[in-house]
Coordinates of C-alpha atoms and ligand atoms in Angstrom, one line a residue:
Chain A
X948 CA -13.8 -18.0 37.6
X949 CA -10.8 -15.7 38.2
X950 CA -8.1 -14.6 35.8
X951 CA -4.8 -12.8 36.6
X952 CA -5.2 -9.1 36.3
X953 CA -4.5 -7.9 32.7
X954 CA -5.3 -11.3 31.1
X955 CA -3.3 -11.9 27.9
X956 CA -4.7 -13.2 24.7
X957 CA -4.3 -13.3 21.0
X958 CA -6.5 -11.9 18.2
X959 CA -6.5 -15.1 16.1
X960 CA -4.2 -15.8 13.3
X961 CA -0.6 -16.9 13.6
X962 CA 2.1 -17.7 11.0
X963 CA 1.5 -21.2 9.5
X964 CA 4.5 -23.5 9.8
X965 CA 6.2 -23.7 6.4
X966 CA 5.5 -27.4 6.2
X967 CA 1.8 -26.8 6.6
X968 CA 1.9 -24.2 3.8
X969 CA 3.4 -26.9 1.6
X970 CA 0.5 -29.2 2.6
X971 CA -2.0 -26.5 1.6
X972 CA -0.3 -26.2 -1.7
X973 CA -0.2 -30.0 -2.4
X974 CA -3.8 -30.3 -1.3
X975 CA -4.9 -27.5 -3.6
X976 CA -3.2 -29.3 -6.5
X977 CA -5.0 -32.5 -5.6
X978 CA -1.8 -34.2 -4.7
X979 CA -2.6 -34.9 -1.1
X980 CA -5.6 -36.9 0.2
X981 CA -8.0 -34.9 2.3
X982 CA -7.5 -37.2 5.3
X983 CA -3.7 -36.4 5.3
X984 CA -4.4 -32.7 4.9
X985 CA -6.8 -32.7 7.9
X986 CA -4.3 -34.5 10.0
X987 CA -1.6 -32.0 9.1
X988 CA -3.9 -29.1 10.1
X989 CA -4.7 -30.8 13.4
X990 CA -1.0 -31.3 14.2
X991 CA -0.1 -27.7 13.3
X992 CA -3.0 -26.6 15.4
X993 CA -1.6 -28.4 18.5
X994 CA 1.9 -27.1 17.7
X995 CA 0.7 -23.5 17.6
X996 CA -1.5 -23.9 20.6
X997 CA 1.5 -25.1 22.6
X998 CA 3.5 -22.2 21.3
X999 CA 0.9 -19.8 22.5
X1000 CA 0.9 -21.5 25.9
X1001 CA 4.7 -21.5 26.2
X1002 CA 4.7 -17.7 25.7
X1003 CA 2.5 -17.6 28.8
X1004 CA -0.6 -16.3 27.1
X1005 CA -3.6 -16.9 29.4
X1006 CA -6.3 -17.2 26.7
X1007 CA -4.8 -18.9 23.6
X1008 CA -6.1 -20.2 20.3
X1009 CA -4.6 -22.3 17.5
X1010 CA -3.7 -19.5 15.2
X1011 CA -6.4 -20.4 12.7
X1012 CA -4.3 -23.2 11.1
X1013 CA -7.3 -24.6 9.4
X1014 CA -8.4 -21.4 7.8
X1015 CA -7.0 -20.3 4.4
X1016 CA -8.3 -16.7 4.8
X1017 CA -10.6 -14.9 7.2
X1018 CA -13.7 -14.5 4.9
X1019 CA -13.1 -17.2 2.3
X1020 CA -13.1 -19.9 4.9
X1021 CA -16.6 -18.9 5.9
X1022 CA -18.1 -18.1 2.5
X1023 CA -16.9 -21.4 1.2
X1024 CA -18.8 -23.3 4.0
X1025 CA -22.0 -21.3 3.8
X1026 CA -24.3 -22.3 0.9
X1027 CA -25.3 -19.6 -1.6
X1028 CA -21.9 -18.1 -2.3
X1029 CA -19.9 -18.5 -5.5
X1030 CA -16.4 -17.4 -6.4
X1031 CA -15.4 -15.5 -9.6
X1032 CA -11.7 -15.2 -8.8
X1033 CA -9.4 -13.1 -6.7
X1034 CA -9.7 -9.3 -6.1
X1035 CA -6.7 -7.2 -5.3
X1036 CA -6.6 -5.5 -1.8
X1037 CA -3.3 -3.6 -2.2
X1038 CA 0.0 -4.0 -4.0
X1039 CA 0.1 -7.7 -5.0
X1040 CA -2.2 -9.0 -2.3
X1041 CA -5.4 -10.5 -3.4
X1042 CA -8.3 -12.3 -1.7
X1043 CA -11.1 -14.5 -3.1
X1044 CA -14.1 -12.3 -2.7
X1045 CA -17.3 -14.3 -2.8
X1046 CA -20.6 -13.3 -4.4
X1047 CA -23.9 -14.1 -2.8
X1048 CA -25.9 -15.5 -5.7
X1049 CA -28.8 -17.3 -3.9
X1050 CA -30.4 -17.6 -0.5
X1051 CA -27.7 -18.3 2.1
X1052 CA -27.9 -21.6 3.9
X1053 CA -26.2 -22.9 7.0
X1054 CA -25.0 -26.3 5.7
X1055 CA -22.5 -27.4 8.3
X1056 CA -20.8 -26.1 11.5
X1057 CA -18.2 -23.4 10.7
X1058 CA -15.7 -23.6 13.5
X1059 CA -17.2 -26.2 15.8
X1060 CA -14.6 -28.9 14.9
X1061 CA -11.7 -26.4 15.4
X1062 CA -13.1 -25.5 18.9
X1063 CA -13.5 -29.1 19.9
X1064 CA -9.9 -29.9 18.9
X1065 CA -8.4 -26.9 20.7
X1066 CA -10.5 -27.6 23.8
X1067 CA -9.4 -31.2 23.9
X1068 CA -5.7 -30.2 23.6
X1069 CA -5.3 -27.0 25.6
X1070 CA -4.0 -26.8 29.2
X1071 CA -5.9 -23.5 29.7
X1072 CA -9.4 -23.2 31.1
X1073 CA -10.5 -20.6 28.6
X1074 CA -9.7 -20.2 24.9
X1075 CA -10.8 -17.5 22.5
X1076 CA -12.8 -18.5 19.4
X1077 CA -12.4 -15.9 16.7
X1078 CA -15.1 -15.8 14.0
X1079 CA -15.5 -13.3 11.2
X1080 CA -18.6 -11.2 11.9
X1081 CA -21.8 -10.8 9.8
X1082 CA -21.2 -7.3 8.5
X1083 CA -17.6 -7.9 7.4
X1084 CA -18.6 -11.1 5.6
X1085 CA -21.4 -9.1 3.8
X1086 CA -19.1 -6.1 3.1
X1087 CA -16.3 -8.3 1.7
X1088 CA -18.7 -10.1 -0.6
X1089 CA -20.5 -9.1 -3.7
X1090 CA -24.3 -9.1 -3.4
X1091 CA -26.2 -10.4 -6.4
X1092 CA -29.2 -11.8 -4.5
X1093 CA -30.3 -9.8 -1.6
X1094 CA -32.1 -6.5 -2.0
X1095 CA -29.6 -4.7 0.3
X1096 CA -26.4 -5.2 2.2
X1097 CA -28.5 -4.9 5.3
X1098 CA -30.6 -7.9 4.4
X1099 CA -27.4 -9.9 3.5
X1100 CA -25.8 -8.9 6.8
X1101 CA -28.9 -9.9 8.8
X1102 CA -29.1 -13.2 7.0
X1103 CA -25.4 -13.9 8.0
X1104 CA -26.2 -12.8 11.6
X1105 CA -28.9 -15.6 11.7
X1106 CA -26.4 -18.1 10.4
X1107 CA -23.7 -17.1 12.9
X1108 CA -26.2 -17.1 15.7
X1109 CA -26.8 -20.8 15.0
X1110 CA -23.1 -21.5 15.2
X1111 CA -22.7 -19.5 18.4
X1112 CA -25.5 -21.6 20.0
X1113 CA -23.7 -24.8 19.1
X1114 CA -20.4 -23.4 20.5
X1115 CA -22.2 -22.5 23.7
X1116 CA -23.6 -26.1 24.0
X1117 CA -20.1 -27.5 23.5
X1118 CA -18.7 -25.3 26.3
X1119 CA -17.2 -22.3 24.5
X1120 CA -16.8 -19.4 27.0
X1121 CA -15.2 -16.7 24.9
X1122 CA -16.1 -15.8 21.3
X1123 CA -14.4 -12.9 19.4
X1124 CA -16.3 -11.5 16.5
X1125 CA -13.9 -10.1 14.0
X1126 CA -15.3 -7.0 12.2
X1127 CA -12.4 -5.3 10.5
X1128 CA -14.8 -3.8 7.9
X1129 CA -17.6 -2.6 10.2
X1130 CA -16.4 1.1 9.9
X1131 CA -15.9 1.0 6.1
X1132 CA -19.0 3.0 5.4
X1133 CA -19.6 5.6 8.1
X1134 CA -23.4 5.6 7.2
X1135 CA -23.7 1.9 7.6
X1136 CA -22.2 1.5 11.1
X1137 CA -25.7 1.2 12.6
X1138 CA -26.4 -1.8 10.3
X1139 CA -23.2 -3.4 11.5
X1140 CA -24.1 -2.8 15.1
X1141 CA -27.6 -4.3 14.6
X1142 CA -26.2 -7.3 12.7
X1143 CA -23.7 -8.0 15.6
X1144 CA -26.4 -7.7 18.2
X1145 CA -28.6 -10.1 16.3
X1146 CA -25.8 -12.6 16.0
X1147 CA -25.1 -12.7 19.7
X1148 CA -28.8 -12.7 20.8
X1149 CA -29.7 -15.4 23.3
X1150 CA -26.2 -16.8 23.6
X1151 CA -24.7 -16.9 27.1
X1152 CA -21.0 -16.6 26.2
X1153 CA -18.5 -13.8 26.6
X1154 CA -18.4 -11.9 23.3
X1155 CA -15.5 -9.7 22.3
X1156 CA -15.4 -7.5 19.2
X1157 CA -12.3 -6.9 17.2
X1158 CA -12.0 -4.0 14.8
X1159 CA -8.7 -2.8 13.3
X1160 CA -7.1 -0.2 11.0
X1161 CA -10.2 2.0 11.1
X1162 CA -11.4 5.3 12.4
X1163 CA -12.4 4.3 16.0
X1164 CA -14.3 7.6 16.5
X1165 CA -17.0 6.0 14.4
X1166 CA -17.1 3.0 16.7
X1167 CA -17.0 4.9 20.0
X1168 CA -20.4 6.4 19.4
X1169 CA -21.9 2.8 19.5
X1170 CA -20.0 1.3 22.5
X1171 CA -23.0 1.3 24.7
X1172 CA -25.4 -0.2 22.1
X1173 CA -23.2 -3.2 21.3
X1174 CA -24.1 -6.3 23.2
X1175 CA -20.5 -7.4 23.7
X1176 CA -18.4 -7.2 26.8
X1177 CA -15.0 -6.4 25.2
X1178 CA -13.5 -4.4 22.4
X1179 CA -10.2 -5.7 21.1
X1180 CA -8.6 -2.8 19.3
X1181 CA -5.3 -1.9 17.6
X1182 CA -3.1 0.7 19.2
X1183 CA 0.6 -0.1 18.5
X1184 CA 0.0 0.6 14.8
X1185 CA -1.1 4.1 15.6
X1186 CA 1.7 4.6 18.1
X1187 CA -0.7 4.9 21.0
X1188 CA -1.9 8.2 19.7
X1189 CA -5.5 9.6 19.7
X1190 CA -6.8 7.5 22.5
X1191 CA -9.4 10.0 23.6
X1192 CA -12.3 8.1 22.2
X1193 CA -11.7 5.6 25.0
X1194 CA -13.4 8.0 27.4
X1195 CA -16.6 6.8 25.8
X1196 CA -15.9 3.2 26.9
X1197 CA -17.6 3.4 30.3
X1198 CA -18.3 -0.1 31.3
X1199 CA -17.1 -2.7 28.8
X1200 CA -13.6 -4.1 28.7
X1201 CA -10.8 -3.1 26.4
X1202 CA -8.6 -5.7 24.7
X1203 CA -5.6 -3.4 24.3
X1204 CA -3.4 -4.0 21.2
X1205 CA 0.2 -3.5 22.1
X1206 CA 2.0 -5.4 19.3
X1207 CA 2.5 -4.1 15.8
X1208 CA 1.7 -6.9 13.4
X1209 CA 3.1 -5.3 10.3
X1210 CA 6.5 -4.6 11.6
X1211 CA 9.2 -7.3 12.3
X1212 CA 10.8 -5.2 15.0
X1213 CA 10.1 -7.0 18.3
X1214 CA 8.8 -4.7 21.0
X1215 CA 10.6 -4.7 24.3
X1216 CA 8.8 -5.7 27.6
X1217 CA 9.4 -2.2 28.9
X1218 CA 7.8 -0.7 25.8
X1219 CA 4.8 -2.9 26.4
X1220 CA 4.6 -1.9 30.0
X1221 CA 4.8 1.8 29.1
X1222 CA 1.9 1.4 26.7
X1223 CA -0.2 -0.3 29.4
X1224 CA 0.6 2.4 31.9
X1225 CA -0.6 4.9 29.3
X1226 CA -3.9 3.2 28.6
X1227 CA -4.6 2.9 32.3
X1228 CA -5.1 6.7 32.2
X1229 CA -8.3 5.9 30.2
X1230 CA -9.4 2.5 31.3
X1231 CA -8.9 1.1 34.8
X1232 CA -6.8 -2.1 35.0
X1233 CA -9.8 -4.2 36.1
X1234 CA -11.3 -3.7 32.6
X1235 CA -8.2 -4.4 30.5
X1236 CA -7.1 -7.4 28.6
X1237 CA -3.8 -7.3 26.7
X1238 CA -3.3 -8.6 23.1
X1239 CA -1.5 -7.9 19.9
X1240 CA -3.0 -5.4 17.5
X1241 CA -4.4 -8.0 15.1
X1242 CA -3.6 -11.5 13.8
X1243 CA 0.1 -12.3 13.6
X1244 CA 0.0 -14.3 10.4
X1245 CA 2.0 -11.9 8.2
X1246 CA 5.0 -12.1 10.4
X1247 CA 7.9 -14.6 10.4
X1248 CA 7.0 -17.4 12.9
X1249 CA 10.0 -16.8 15.2
X1250 CA 9.3 -13.1 15.3
X1251 CA 5.6 -13.7 16.1
X1252 CA 6.7 -16.0 18.9
X1253 CA 9.2 -13.5 20.4
X1254 CA 6.6 -10.7 20.2
X1255 CA 4.2 -12.7 22.3
X1256 CA 6.9 -13.6 24.8
X1257 CA 7.8 -9.9 25.2
X1258 CA 4.1 -9.0 25.4
X1259 CA 3.6 -11.3 28.4
X1260 CA 6.9 -10.1 30.0
X1261 CA 5.7 -6.5 29.7
X1262 CA 2.4 -7.4 31.3
X1263 CA 4.3 -9.1 34.1
X1264 CA 6.1 -5.9 34.9
X1265 CA 2.8 -4.0 35.3
X1266 CA 1.2 -6.8 37.2
X1267 CA 4.0 -6.5 39.8
X1268 CA 3.2 -2.8 40.1
X1269 CA -0.5 -3.5 40.5
X1270 CA 0.1 -6.2 43.1
X1271 CA 1.5 -3.6 45.4
X1272 CA -2.0 -1.9 45.3
X1273 CA -3.5 -5.3 46.0
X1274 CA -4.8 -5.8 42.5
X1275 CA -4.0 -9.3 41.5
X1276 CA -6.9 -10.9 39.7
X1277 CA -10.2 -10.1 38.0
X1278 CA -13.4 -12.2 37.5
X1279 CA -14.0 -13.6 34.0
X1280 CA -17.1 -11.6 33.0
X1281 CA -19.5 -13.1 30.4
X1282 CA -21.4 -9.8 30.3
X1283 CA -21.0 -6.4 31.7
Chain B
X283 CA -23.6 8.7 -30.4
X284 CA -22.4 6.4 -27.6
X285 CA -18.7 5.8 -27.3
X286 CA -17.5 3.1 -24.9
X287 CA -14.4 4.0 -23.0
X288 CA -12.2 2.8 -20.2
X289 CA -11.3 4.9 -17.2
X290 CA -8.4 4.3 -14.9
X291 CA -7.2 0.7 -14.2
X292 CA -8.0 -2.8 -15.2
X293 CA -7.7 -5.5 -12.5
X294 CA -4.0 -6.5 -12.4
X295 CA -3.8 -10.1 -13.6
X296 CA -2.5 -12.5 -11.0
X297 CA 0.0 -13.8 -13.4
X298 CA 1.5 -10.3 -13.6
X299 CA 1.4 -9.8 -9.9
X300 CA 3.4 -13.0 -9.5
X301 CA 6.1 -11.6 -11.8
X302 CA 6.2 -8.3 -9.9
X303 CA 6.6 -10.2 -6.6
X304 CA 9.4 -12.3 -8.1
X305 CA 11.2 -9.2 -9.2
X306 CA 10.8 -7.6 -5.8
X307 CA 12.7 -10.5 -4.1
X308 CA 15.4 -10.6 -6.8
X309 CA 14.2 -13.8 -8.6
X310 CA 13.3 -12.0 -11.9
X311 CA 15.4 -9.6 -13.9
X312 CA 14.3 -6.1 -14.7
X313 CA 14.2 -7.0 -18.4
X314 CA 12.0 -10.0 -17.8
X315 CA 9.6 -7.9 -15.7
X316 CA 9.5 -5.3 -18.5
X317 CA 8.7 -8.1 -20.9
X318 CA 5.8 -9.3 -18.6
X319 CA 4.4 -5.7 -18.5
X320 CA 4.4 -5.5 -22.3
X321 CA 3.0 -8.9 -22.8
X322 CA 0.1 -8.2 -20.4
X323 CA -0.5 -4.8 -21.9
X324 CA -0.7 -6.4 -25.4
X325 CA -3.2 -9.0 -24.2
X326 CA -5.3 -6.2 -22.6
X327 CA -5.3 -4.1 -25.7
X328 CA -6.4 -7.1 -27.8
X329 CA -9.2 -7.8 -25.4
X330 CA -10.2 -4.1 -25.4
X331 CA -10.3 -4.1 -29.2
X332 CA -12.5 -7.3 -29.2
X333 CA -14.8 -5.7 -26.6
X334 CA -15.2 -2.6 -28.7
X335 CA -13.8 -0.1 -26.2
X336 CA -12.8 2.9 -28.3
X337 CA -10.9 5.1 -25.8
X338 CA -8.5 3.2 -23.6
X339 CA -5.8 3.5 -20.9
X340 CA -2.8 1.3 -20.3
X341 CA -4.8 -0.4 -17.5
X342 CA -2.4 1.1 -14.9
X343 CA -0.6 -2.3 -14.6
X344 CA 2.5 -0.5 -13.4
X345 CA 0.6 1.3 -10.6
X346 CA -0.2 -0.2 -7.2
X347 CA -2.9 2.5 -6.7
X348 CA -3.8 5.8 -8.3
X349 CA -1.0 7.6 -6.4
X350 CA 1.8 5.1 -6.6
X351 CA 4.4 5.1 -8.0
X352 CA 3.9 8.8 -9.1
X353 CA 4.4 10.1 -5.5
X354 CA 7.8 8.3 -5.3
X355 CA 9.0 10.6 -8.1
X356 CA 8.2 13.8 -6.3
X357 CA 10.7 15.4 -4.1
X358 CA 9.2 16.6 -0.8
X359 CA 7.2 13.4 -0.4
X360 CA 7.7 10.4 1.8
X361 CA 5.5 7.3 1.2
X362 CA 3.7 6.2 4.4
X363 CA 1.5 3.3 5.6
X364 CA -1.7 1.8 4.1
X365 CA -4.9 3.7 4.2
X366 CA -8.4 2.7 3.0
X367 CA -9.2 4.0 -0.4
X368 CA -12.7 5.5 0.2
X369 CA -15.2 2.8 1.3
X370 CA -13.4 -0.1 -0.3
X371 CA -11.5 -3.1 0.9
X372 CA -8.6 -1.6 -1.1
X373 CA -5.7 0.3 0.4
X374 CA -3.3 2.9 -0.9
X375 CA 0.1 4.1 0.3
X376 CA -0.3 7.7 1.5
X377 CA 1.9 10.6 0.5
X378 CA 3.4 12.4 3.5
X379 CA 4.3 15.9 2.4
X380 CA 7.5 16.9 4.2
X381 CA 8.8 19.7 2.0
X382 CA 8.3 21.7 -1.2
X383 CA 7.1 19.5 -4.0
X384 CA 9.1 19.2 -7.2
X385 CA 9.0 16.5 -10.0
X386 CA 12.1 14.3 -10.3
X387 CA 13.1 12.5 -13.4
X388 CA 10.7 9.6 -13.9
X389 CA 9.8 6.8 -16.3
X390 CA 6.1 7.7 -16.7
X391 CA 6.4 9.3 -20.2
X392 CA 8.4 6.3 -21.4
X393 CA 5.7 3.9 -20.0
X394 CA 3.1 5.8 -22.1
X395 CA 5.4 5.5 -25.1
X396 CA 5.6 1.8 -24.7
X397 CA 1.8 1.5 -24.4
X398 CA 1.4 3.7 -27.5
X399 CA 3.7 1.4 -29.5
X400 CA 1.8 -1.6 -28.5
X401 CA -1.5 0.1 -29.3
X402 CA -0.2 1.0 -32.8
X403 CA 0.5 -2.6 -33.3
X404 CA -2.6 -4.3 -32.1
X405 CA -5.3 -1.6 -31.9
X406 CA -4.4 1.5 -33.9
X407 CA -7.9 2.8 -34.2
X408 CA -8.2 3.3 -30.4
X409 CA -7.4 6.5 -28.6
X410 CA -5.0 6.1 -25.7
X411 CA -5.3 8.4 -22.6
X412 CA -2.6 8.8 -20.0
X413 CA -3.9 8.5 -16.5
X414 CA -2.8 10.6 -13.5
X415 CA -4.2 11.3 -10.1
X416 CA -5.7 14.8 -9.9
X417 CA -4.3 17.5 -7.7
X418 CA -7.4 17.8 -5.5
X419 CA -7.5 14.1 -4.8
X420 CA -3.8 14.0 -4.2
X421 CA -4.1 16.9 -1.7
X422 CA -7.0 15.3 0.3
X423 CA -5.2 12.0 0.5
X424 CA -1.9 13.4 1.6
X425 CA -0.7 13.9 5.2
X426 CA 0.3 17.5 4.9
X427 CA 3.2 18.5 7.1
X428 CA 4.7 21.2 4.9
X429 CA 2.2 23.5 3.3
X430 CA 0.2 26.3 5.0
X431 CA -3.1 25.1 3.6
X432 CA -4.6 22.3 1.6
X433 CA -5.3 24.9 -1.2
X434 CA -1.6 25.6 -1.4
X435 CA -0.8 21.9 -1.4
X436 CA -3.3 21.3 -4.2
X437 CA -1.7 24.1 -6.2
X438 CA 1.8 22.6 -5.7
X439 CA 0.5 19.3 -6.9
X440 CA -1.0 20.9 -10.0
X441 CA 2.4 22.5 -10.8
X442 CA 4.1 19.1 -10.6
X443 CA 1.4 17.4 -12.7
X444 CA 1.6 20.2 -15.2
X445 CA 5.3 19.6 -15.6
X446 CA 4.8 15.9 -16.1
X447 CA 1.9 16.4 -18.5
X448 CA 4.1 18.4 -20.8
X449 CA 6.3 15.4 -21.2
X450 CA 3.5 13.0 -22.1
X451 CA 3.4 11.7 -25.7
X452 CA -0.5 11.8 -25.8
X453 CA -3.1 14.5 -26.5
X454 CA -5.6 13.3 -23.9
X455 CA -4.9 13.0 -20.2
X456 CA -7.3 11.5 -17.7
X457 CA -7.2 12.9 -14.2
X458 CA -8.5 10.7 -11.5
X459 CA -10.4 13.2 -9.4
X460 CA -12.9 11.3 -7.1
X461 CA -12.3 14.1 -4.5
X462 CA -14.3 16.5 -6.6
X463 CA -17.3 14.3 -5.7
X464 CA -16.2 12.6 -2.4
X465 CA -13.5 14.7 -0.7
X466 CA -12.0 12.4 1.9
X467 CA -14.0 9.5 3.3
X468 CA -14.2 9.2 7.1
X469 CA -13.4 5.6 6.4
X470 CA -9.9 6.8 5.5
X471 CA -9.5 9.3 8.4
X472 CA -11.0 12.5 9.8
X473 CA -10.9 15.4 7.4
X474 CA -9.3 18.5 8.8
X475 CA -9.3 21.0 6.0
X476 CA -10.8 21.6 2.5
X477 CA -9.6 22.6 -0.9
X478 CA -11.9 25.4 -1.9
X479 CA -14.1 24.9 -4.9
X480 CA -12.6 28.0 -6.6
X481 CA -9.1 26.7 -6.3
X482 CA -10.1 23.2 -7.4
X483 CA -11.7 24.6 -10.5
X484 CA -8.9 27.0 -11.3
X485 CA -6.1 24.5 -11.1
X486 CA -7.9 21.9 -13.2
X487 CA -8.8 24.5 -15.8
X488 CA -5.1 25.5 -15.7
X489 CA -4.0 21.9 -16.5
X490 CA -6.5 21.8 -19.3
X491 CA -4.4 24.4 -21.1
X492 CA -1.5 21.9 -21.2
X493 CA -3.4 18.8 -22.5
X494 CA -7.0 17.9 -23.3
X495 CA -8.4 16.7 -20.0
X496 CA -10.8 13.9 -19.1
X497 CA -11.7 14.4 -15.4
X498 CA -13.0 11.3 -13.8
X499 CA -15.1 11.6 -10.7
X500 CA -16.8 8.8 -8.7
X501 CA -18.5 7.9 -5.3
X502 CA -20.7 10.9 -5.5
X503 CA -21.8 13.9 -7.5
X504 CA -19.1 16.5 -8.2
X505 CA -19.5 19.9 -6.6
X506 CA -16.9 21.4 -8.9
X507 CA -17.5 21.5 -12.6
X508 CA -14.4 22.8 -14.5
X509 CA -15.0 24.1 -18.0
X510 CA -13.4 22.9 -21.2
X511 CA -12.9 19.3 -20.1
X512 CA -14.6 16.0 -20.5
X513 CA -16.3 15.3 -17.2
X514 CA -17.0 11.7 -16.1
X515 CA -19.9 11.2 -13.7
X516 CA -20.7 8.2 -11.6
X517 CA -24.3 7.3 -12.3
X518 CA -24.3 4.5 -9.7
X519 CA -23.4 6.5 -6.7
X520 CA -24.0 10.0 -8.0
X521 CA -25.7 11.9 -10.8
X522 CA -25.1 14.6 -13.4
X523 CA -25.8 18.1 -12.1
X524 CA -28.7 19.8 -14.0
X525 CA -26.5 22.8 -15.0
X526 CA -23.7 20.7 -16.6
X527 CA -23.5 21.4 -20.3
X528 CA -19.9 20.4 -21.3
X529 CA -18.7 17.1 -22.8
X530 CA -19.7 14.1 -20.8
X531 CA -18.7 10.6 -19.8
X532 CA -21.1 8.5 -17.8
X533 CA -20.1 5.8 -15.4
X534 CA -23.0 3.5 -16.1
X535 CA -21.7 0.1 -15.3
X536 CA -21.2 -0.8 -11.7
X537 CA -17.6 -1.7 -11.1
X538 CA -18.2 -2.6 -7.4
X539 CA -20.7 -5.4 -7.9
X540 CA -20.5 -8.6 -9.9
X541 CA -24.2 -8.6 -10.9
X542 CA -24.5 -8.0 -14.6
X543 CA -26.5 -5.1 -15.9
X544 CA -29.1 -5.6 -18.6
X545 CA -28.2 -3.9 -21.9
X546 CA -31.8 -2.8 -22.7
X547 CA -32.0 -1.1 -19.3
X548 CA -28.7 0.7 -19.8
X549 CA -29.9 2.0 -23.2
X550 CA -33.1 3.3 -21.6
X551 CA -31.0 5.1 -19.0
X552 CA -28.8 6.7 -21.7
X553 CA -31.6 8.0 -23.9
X554 CA -32.2 11.3 -22.1
X555 CA -28.5 12.0 -22.0
X556 CA -28.2 11.4 -25.7
X557 CA -31.0 13.8 -26.4
X558 CA -29.3 16.5 -24.3
X559 CA -25.6 16.0 -25.1
X560 CA -25.6 14.3 -28.5
X561 CA -22.4 12.4 -27.8
X562 CA -21.7 10.5 -24.6
X563 CA -18.8 8.4 -23.5
X564 CA -19.9 5.3 -21.4
X565 CA -17.6 3.9 -18.8
X566 CA -17.5 1.8 -15.7
X567 CA -18.5 3.9 -12.7
X568 CA -15.1 3.6 -11.0
X569 CA -11.8 1.7 -11.1
X570 CA -12.1 -1.9 -12.3
X571 CA -9.7 -3.0 -9.5
X572 CA -12.6 -3.8 -7.3
X573 CA -13.9 -6.6 -9.5
X574 CA -12.5 -10.1 -10.2
X575 CA -10.7 -10.0 -13.6
X576 CA -13.3 -12.3 -15.4
X577 CA -16.2 -10.1 -14.3
X578 CA -14.4 -6.9 -15.2
X579 CA -14.0 -8.1 -18.7
X580 CA -17.6 -9.2 -18.9
X581 CA -18.7 -5.7 -17.9
X582 CA -16.3 -4.2 -20.5
X583 CA -17.8 -6.4 -23.2
X584 CA -21.3 -5.2 -22.1
X585 CA -20.1 -1.6 -22.4
X586 CA -18.7 -2.3 -25.8
X587 CA -22.2 -3.5 -26.9
X588 CA -23.7 -0.1 -26.1
X589 CA -21.5 1.6 -28.7
X590 CA -22.7 3.3 -31.8
Ligands
LIG1492 ZN1 -7.5 -7.2 12.8

């Protein structure tokens, strides 16, 4: 399978339509039947998928319309977790941090239904399925049951591995493991690496790994050990500074983050093109995918859309330049 | 004797966070927000009284993190993006030091006054501490674009803090100084420079001449032990250095895990310290922000039961 050179994709989340947020609210208050809520989620999912496709993104997703939050969604589906209430992350932002209180159990598929629905509705050949990784779920949970975080993370790796096998059977080609917390404890990075490798073991799907807002020097030392073929990282946020660690990325691909997800200013196509030309000094274009820094969910929906449009336009500028060197497409690589 | 005490913050109640958000988008008046702060502080003090916590803080309800809003009241500082606060899923806004530091007029002494008034009403027997970030921790977590060295920056912060402390209507001031034990985590960013132990010690002992100090450390074992202060040690992720002989607070309850400690085990753990120091304060090991509110209070009630 071939893709245009510099394939474009998203990281995962996208602003939920306002009407869907209202549905979430009504549903949480018990004033909307579950069936109606599920239907609303599916409709929003198609709407966002179309929006991604309209921007020209090569590898879209549905913007995680069915997920309330990136760990809570998983911890509420996996048996053995309980919730004591929200915990503050900064300012007035909170999240429902779960506590592992008994042996974790895989009770039901986690994202299989989402994938089926997107696959049924997309016009693209490949979609990217984002899933929160084992170490991040462990790190963003309290642990009252397991003897160590390592044990908890490995248990989660086992559960995710089951889900990945199901996804492979259903025809998923590209799974992105989201590990924003994997560099939280510099001493525990090897545990995160091992947990990720256990989660992907024996699954013949392309795996990407997304890590954001962290010290990437801690990740670069483990590039070679990680059994993934792509790292989707954030660069616009750090103004494309300190990219030297990319010298350690010798064979895997880079998902290059060119869109700042915390700033409403829309990047121009020329700005995006400039950033791509800069990163090509470190990674050759055949190993580059282009994406935003992170999920877009905190932005206004119109701004998120315009940012994706300009991202694709910026990519097209560089594609024209590469075409002159005869570089037009790359193979879709499951592993490298 | 065992004296239960609070250090730093309480988890900010979601109901208060909602009011602050409403205020920030212009849907709540300043007066109503102030009322909400006072009402939540009152509720917290009643709960601290019922839990048997003898030395208290205002819970830092008006603070987003240990640096903010103080750094907004210092000339020479711009407030920058979010950085990970040590190895937590908790983020602080970093001070970027662009020029010489000097303290501006600020409402912090008045906030302490308000808390004191409420305390006198609902829990007069308690001792209220004011809480400020320490100069060493401020220096390590700053992006320094103005001072020659981190030592000089830490000294400049100490001057600013000293000025502020003189205005505070309390005898006892808590300095949040995790950096004495854990300088700057690589989870935050790469460390480029150090505050020397001599300077750290000297500036803290200098501040101790202005007000009685309670120096709170966590996430490790402090390498700097200033004299003439109450030192708080984190017993979960650090220990008390053998040679320490001053007044002591022990962070004995884990504020980063929901699992409840057993009272009898905590008492066993405290015995050798009681023999050596006579009087010990017992506290959570770090800020209570990292726990859900309900669990934080359960842990405080447990601490209260250690008292006496
Ligand atoms: Zn991210």
